[in-house]
PDB file of C-alpha atoms in Angstrom:
ATOM      1  CA  LYS L   1     -55.937  42.512-118.059  1.00 37.00           C
ATOM      2  CA  SER L   2     -56.943  38.878-117.506  1.00 40.00           C
ATOM      3  CA  GLN L   3     -58.825  39.962-114.374  1.00 43.00           C
ATOM      4  CA  LYS L   4     -60.940  42.314-116.495  1.00 41.00           C
ATOM      5  CA  LEU L   5     -61.713  39.517-118.956  1.00 40.00           C
ATOM      6  CA  LYS L   6     -63.047  37.303-116.167  1.00 48.00           C
ATOM      7  CA  GLU L   7     -65.511  40.002-115.141  1.00 44.00           C
ATOM      8  CA  VAL L   8     -66.940  40.716-118.602  1.00 52.00           C
ATOM      9  CA  ARG L   9     -70.475  39.376-118.826  1.00 63.00           C
ATOM     10  CA  VAL L  10     -73.013  39.320-121.620  1.00 64.00           C
ATOM     11  CA  ASP L  11     -76.519  40.761-121.166  1.00 71.00           C
ATOM     12  CA  LEU L  12     -78.868  37.767-121.518  1.00 70.00           C
ATOM     13  CA  ASN L  13     -81.335  39.970-123.420  1.00 73.00           C
ATOM     14  CA  GLU L  14     -78.734  40.388-126.183  1.00 75.00           C
ATOM     15  CA  ILE L  15     -78.094  36.662-126.711  1.00 78.00           C
ATOM     16  CA  GLU L  16     -79.252  35.440-130.116  1.00 85.00           C
ATOM     17  CA  PRO L  17     -81.417  32.282-130.107  1.00 89.00           C
ATOM     18  CA  ILE L  18     -79.518  29.048-130.774  1.00 90.00           C
ATOM     19  CA  ARG L  19     -80.559  25.574-131.922  1.00 93.00           C
ATOM     20  CA  LEU L  20     -82.391  23.695-129.182  1.00 95.00           C
ATOM     21  CA  GLN L  21     -80.165  20.609-129.319  1.00 94.00           C
ATOM     22  CA  LYS L  22     -77.066  22.794-128.951  1.00 89.00           C
ATOM     23  CA  ALA L  23     -78.556  24.634-125.958  1.00 90.00           C
ATOM     24  CA  LEU L  24     -79.441  21.325-124.285  1.00 92.00           C
ATOM     25  CA  SER L  25     -76.050  19.716-124.887  1.00 88.00           C
ATOM     26  CA  SER L  26     -74.219  22.867-123.760  1.00 81.00           C
ATOM     27  CA  SER L  27     -76.258  22.721-120.568  1.00 83.00           C
ATOM     28  CA  GLY L  28     -75.066  19.178-119.856  1.00 82.00           C
ATOM     29  CA  VAL L  29     -78.344  17.344-120.536  1.00 88.00           C
ATOM     30  CA  GLY L  30     -76.702  14.990-123.048  1.00 87.00           C
ATOM     31  CA  SER L  31     -74.843  14.893-126.330  1.00 87.00           C
ATOM     32  CA  ARG L  32     -76.095  16.965-129.254  1.00 88.00           C
ATOM     33  CA  ARG L  33     -76.951  13.817-131.224  1.00 92.00           C
ATOM     34  CA  GLU L  34     -78.803  12.346-128.251  1.00 93.00           C
ATOM     35  CA  MET L  35     -80.788  15.576-127.917  1.00 94.00           C
ATOM     36  CA  GLU L  36     -81.695  15.395-131.620  1.00 96.00           C
ATOM     37  CA  GLU L  37     -83.067  11.874-131.051  1.00 96.00           C
ATOM     38  CA  TRP L  38     -85.088  13.014-128.026  1.00 96.00           C
ATOM     39  CA  ILE L  39     -86.503  15.978-129.953  1.00 97.00           C
ATOM     40  CA  GLU L  40     -87.541  13.684-132.821  1.00 97.00           C
ATOM     41  CA  ALA L  41     -89.108  11.263-130.296  1.00 96.00           C
ATOM     42  CA  GLY L  42     -91.263  14.076-128.873  1.00 96.00           C
ATOM     43  CA  LEU L  43     -89.566  14.092-125.461  1.00 96.00           C
ATOM     44  CA  VAL L  44     -88.754  17.828-125.537  1.00 96.00           C
ATOM     45  CA  THR L  45     -91.112  20.800-125.269  1.00 96.00           C
ATOM     46  CA  VAL L  46     -90.466  24.535-125.585  1.00 97.00           C
ATOM     47  CA  ASN L  47     -92.935  26.904-123.934  1.00 97.00           C
ATOM     48  CA  GLY L  48     -95.447  24.052-123.624  1.00 96.00           C
ATOM     49  CA  LYS L  49     -95.298  22.986-127.288  1.00 97.00           C
ATOM     50  CA  LYS L  50     -93.648  19.900-128.758  1.00 97.00           C
ATOM     51  CA  ALA L  51     -90.211  20.837-130.072  1.00 96.00           C
ATOM     52  CA  ASN L  52     -89.009  20.131-133.596  1.00 96.00           C
ATOM     53  CA  LEU L  53     -85.504  19.774-134.964  1.00 94.00           C
ATOM     54  CA  GLY L  54     -84.335  23.182-136.062  1.00 91.00           C
ATOM     55  CA  ASP L  55     -86.225  25.055-133.337  1.00 96.00           C
ATOM     56  CA  LYS L  56     -84.230  27.845-131.731  1.00 96.00           C
ATOM     57  CA  VAL L  57     -84.420  28.944-128.109  1.00 95.00           C
ATOM     58  CA  GLY L  58     -83.335  31.967-126.142  1.00 90.00           C
ATOM     59  CA  PRO L  59     -82.696  32.640-122.454  1.00 88.00           C
ATOM     60  CA  HIS L  60     -86.373  33.368-121.736  1.00 89.00           C
ATOM     61  CA  ASP L  61     -87.833  30.149-123.229  1.00 93.00           C
ATOM     62  CA  ARG L  62     -89.107  27.359-120.948  1.00 95.00           C
ATOM     63  CA  VAL L  63     -87.666  23.982-121.969  1.00 96.00           C
ATOM     64  CA  MET L  64     -88.763  20.608-120.625  1.00 96.00           C
ATOM     65  CA  VAL L  65     -87.163  17.224-121.301  1.00 95.00           C
ATOM     66  CA  LYS L  66     -89.105  14.070-120.446  1.00 94.00           C
ATOM     67  CA  GLY L  67     -91.440  16.214-118.343  1.00 93.00           C
ATOM     68  CA  ASP L  68     -88.659  17.822-116.286  1.00 93.00           C
ATOM     69  CA  ALA L  69     -87.915  21.551-116.485  1.00 94.00           C
ATOM     70  CA  ILE L  70     -84.379  22.241-117.717  1.00 91.00           C
ATOM     71  CA  LYS L  71     -82.423  25.313-116.680  1.00 87.00           C
ATOM     72  CA  LEU L  72     -80.447  26.128-119.798  1.00 86.00           C
ATOM     73  CA  LYS L  73     -76.962  27.509-119.306  1.00 79.00           C
ATOM     74  CA  TRP L  74     -76.087  30.502-121.435  1.00 75.00           C
ATOM     75  CA  PRO L  75     -72.604  31.765-122.239  1.00 65.00           C
ATOM     76  CA  ASP L  76     -72.884  34.863-120.062  1.00 59.00           C
ATOM     77  CA  ARG L  77     -69.124  34.825-119.599  1.00 61.00           C
ATOM     78  CA  LEU L  78     -66.275  34.710-122.033  1.00 65.00           C
ATOM     79  CA  PRO L  79     -65.130  31.163-122.817  1.00 77.00           C
ATOM     80  CA  ARG L  80     -62.503  29.773-120.489  1.00 82.00           C
ATOM     81  CA  VAL L  81     -59.334  28.205-121.883  1.00 89.00           C
ATOM     82  CA  ILE L  82     -56.837  26.302-119.786  1.00 91.00           C
ATOM     83  CA  MET L  83     -53.487  24.730-120.515  1.00 95.00           C
ATOM     84  CA  TYR L  84     -53.269  21.225-119.090  1.00 95.00           C
ATOM     85  CA  HIS L  85     -50.171  19.047-118.813  1.00 97.00           C
ATOM     86  CA  LYS L  86     -51.400  15.564-119.705  1.00 96.00           C
ATOM     87  CA  GLU L  87     -49.471  12.748-118.087  1.00 94.00           C
ATOM     88  CA  GLY L  88     -48.880   9.420-119.808  1.00 94.00           C
ATOM     89  CA  GLY L  89     -51.661   6.993-118.911  1.00 94.00           C
ATOM     90  CA  GLU L  90     -54.444   9.595-118.906  1.00 94.00           C
ATOM     91  CA  ILE L  91     -56.885   9.479-121.778  1.00 95.00           C
ATOM     92  CA  VAL L  92     -58.550  12.396-123.570  1.00 95.00           C
ATOM     93  CA  THR L  93     -62.180  11.321-123.518  1.00 92.00           C
ATOM     94  CA  ARG L  94     -65.208  12.241-121.466  1.00 86.00           C
ATOM     95  CA  ASP L  95     -66.196   8.692-120.504  1.00 86.00           C
ATOM     96  CA  ASP L  96     -64.107   5.519-120.558  1.00 90.00           C
ATOM     97  CA  PRO L  97     -65.888   2.141-120.340  1.00 92.00           C
ATOM     98  CA  GLU L  98     -62.640   0.620-119.025  1.00 94.00           C
ATOM     99  CA  GLY L  99     -62.611   3.043-116.086  1.00 91.00           C
ATOM    100  CA  ARG L 100     -59.232   4.611-116.872  1.00 93.00           C
ATOM    101  CA  VAL L 101     -58.364   8.101-115.624  1.00 91.00           C
ATOM    102  CA  THR L 102     -59.406  10.836-118.057  1.00 94.00           C
ATOM    103  CA  VAL L 103     -58.109  14.389-118.215  1.00 94.00           C
ATOM    104  CA  PHE L 104     -61.668  15.558-117.487  1.00 92.00           C
ATOM    105  CA  ASP L 105     -61.618  13.710-114.136  1.00 91.00           C
ATOM    106  CA  ARG L 106     -58.847  16.057-113.006  1.00 91.00           C
ATOM    107  CA  LEU L 107     -60.412  19.370-114.091  1.00 89.00           C
ATOM    108  CA  PRO L 108     -62.457  21.740-111.933  1.00 86.00           C
ATOM    109  CA  GLN L 109     -66.193  21.826-112.616  1.00 81.00           C
ATOM    110  CA  ALA L 110     -66.981  24.269-115.446  1.00 76.00           C
ATOM    111  CA  LYS L 111     -69.322  27.042-114.257  1.00 70.00           C
ATOM    112  CA  SER L 112     -71.105  27.272-117.595  1.00 64.00           C
ATOM    113  CA  GLY L 113     -71.130  24.571-120.230  1.00 68.00           C
ATOM    114  CA  ARG L 114     -68.545  21.820-120.099  1.00 82.00           C
ATOM    115  CA  TRP L 115     -64.883  21.337-120.881  1.00 90.00           C
ATOM    116  CA  VAL L 116     -63.904  20.426-124.450  1.00 92.00           C
ATOM    117  CA  ALA L 117     -60.414  19.265-125.408  1.00 94.00           C
ATOM    118  CA  ILE L 118     -58.819  21.048-128.350  1.00 95.00           C
ATOM    119  CA  GLY L 119     -57.270  18.020-130.022  1.00 92.00           C
ATOM    120  CA  ARG L 120     -56.061  14.777-128.480  1.00 91.00           C
ATOM    121  CA  LEU L 121     -52.942  13.064-127.244  1.00 94.00           C
ATOM    122  CA  ASP L 122     -52.466   9.284-127.236  1.00 94.00           C
ATOM    123  CA  VAL L 123     -52.792   7.441-123.931  1.00 94.00           C
ATOM    124  CA  ASN L 124     -49.018   6.953-123.545  1.00 95.00           C
ATOM    125  CA  THR L 125     -48.155  10.506-124.626  1.00 96.00           C
ATOM    126  CA  SER L 126     -47.597  13.348-122.193  1.00 96.00           C
ATOM    127  CA  GLY L 127     -47.657  17.009-123.153  1.00 96.00           C
ATOM    128  CA  LEU L 128     -49.594  20.243-123.398  1.00 97.00           C
ATOM    129  CA  LEU L 129     -53.316  20.036-124.058  1.00 96.00           C
ATOM    130  CA  LEU L 130     -55.600  23.049-124.498  1.00 96.00           C
ATOM    131  CA  ILE L 131     -59.074  22.711-123.007  1.00 95.00           C
ATOM    132  CA  THR L 132     -61.932  25.216-123.331  1.00 90.00           C
ATOM    133  CA  THR L 133     -65.578  25.728-122.414  1.00 85.00           C
ATOM    134  CA  SER L 134     -66.315  26.799-126.012  1.00 82.00           C
ATOM    135  CA  GLY L 135     -67.082  23.991-128.445  1.00 80.00           C
ATOM    136  CA  GLU L 136     -67.075  26.545-131.266  1.00 79.00           C
ATOM    137  CA  LEU L 137     -63.560  27.702-130.350  1.00 83.00           C
ATOM    138  CA  ALA L 138     -62.353  24.100-130.118  1.00 87.00           C
ATOM    139  CA  ASN L 139     -63.825  23.294-133.529  1.00 85.00           C
ATOM    140  CA  ARG L 140     -62.251  26.352-135.170  1.00 86.00           C
ATOM    141  CA  MET L 141     -58.839  25.552-133.722  1.00 89.00           C
ATOM    142  CA  MET L 142     -58.994  21.895-134.822  1.00 89.00           C
ATOM    143  CA  HIS L 143     -60.204  22.496-138.392  1.00 84.00           C
TER     144      HIS L 143
END
C-alpha cells in the first residue's frame, strides 16, 4: 500500500492557486516573511508585472525574484513524513549560528519543498521526532 502512495501524483492543471509568498518559500527561495518583505519592496514579478501581497500564483505563472526566473515547486506528490530518532546534542532548527549539528543536516534532500519538524525536542533530549514536507500538516499536528 505504501508503494502505491508514493506513486500517486497530482495533475498540475488541477492545483488551486496559492499565495505567492507561500509558493516562493515552499520552493526554497527564502522564508515566508522574507518573501513578504521582497514582494513589498518590489523585487518580485509575476508574468512580467510587479507582484503585490495577496497575489496568488499557479503552476503556469512566470515568477521572477530580483530579476532571476524562479522555478516554483508544486506539491505534485503526497507529503512525505518520516520518523527520526534524534540523538542528544542535535538541535531541531534549520540554521544554527553556533554551527551545531541539526537534525536537518542528517536528512536526505527533499524532492519537493523542504523538511519541517513537527514539534521540537531540547538539545540534550533524544527521542522520536516526526518530520514532513508539508508545513500545513505540521501546523495542524502542532496546534
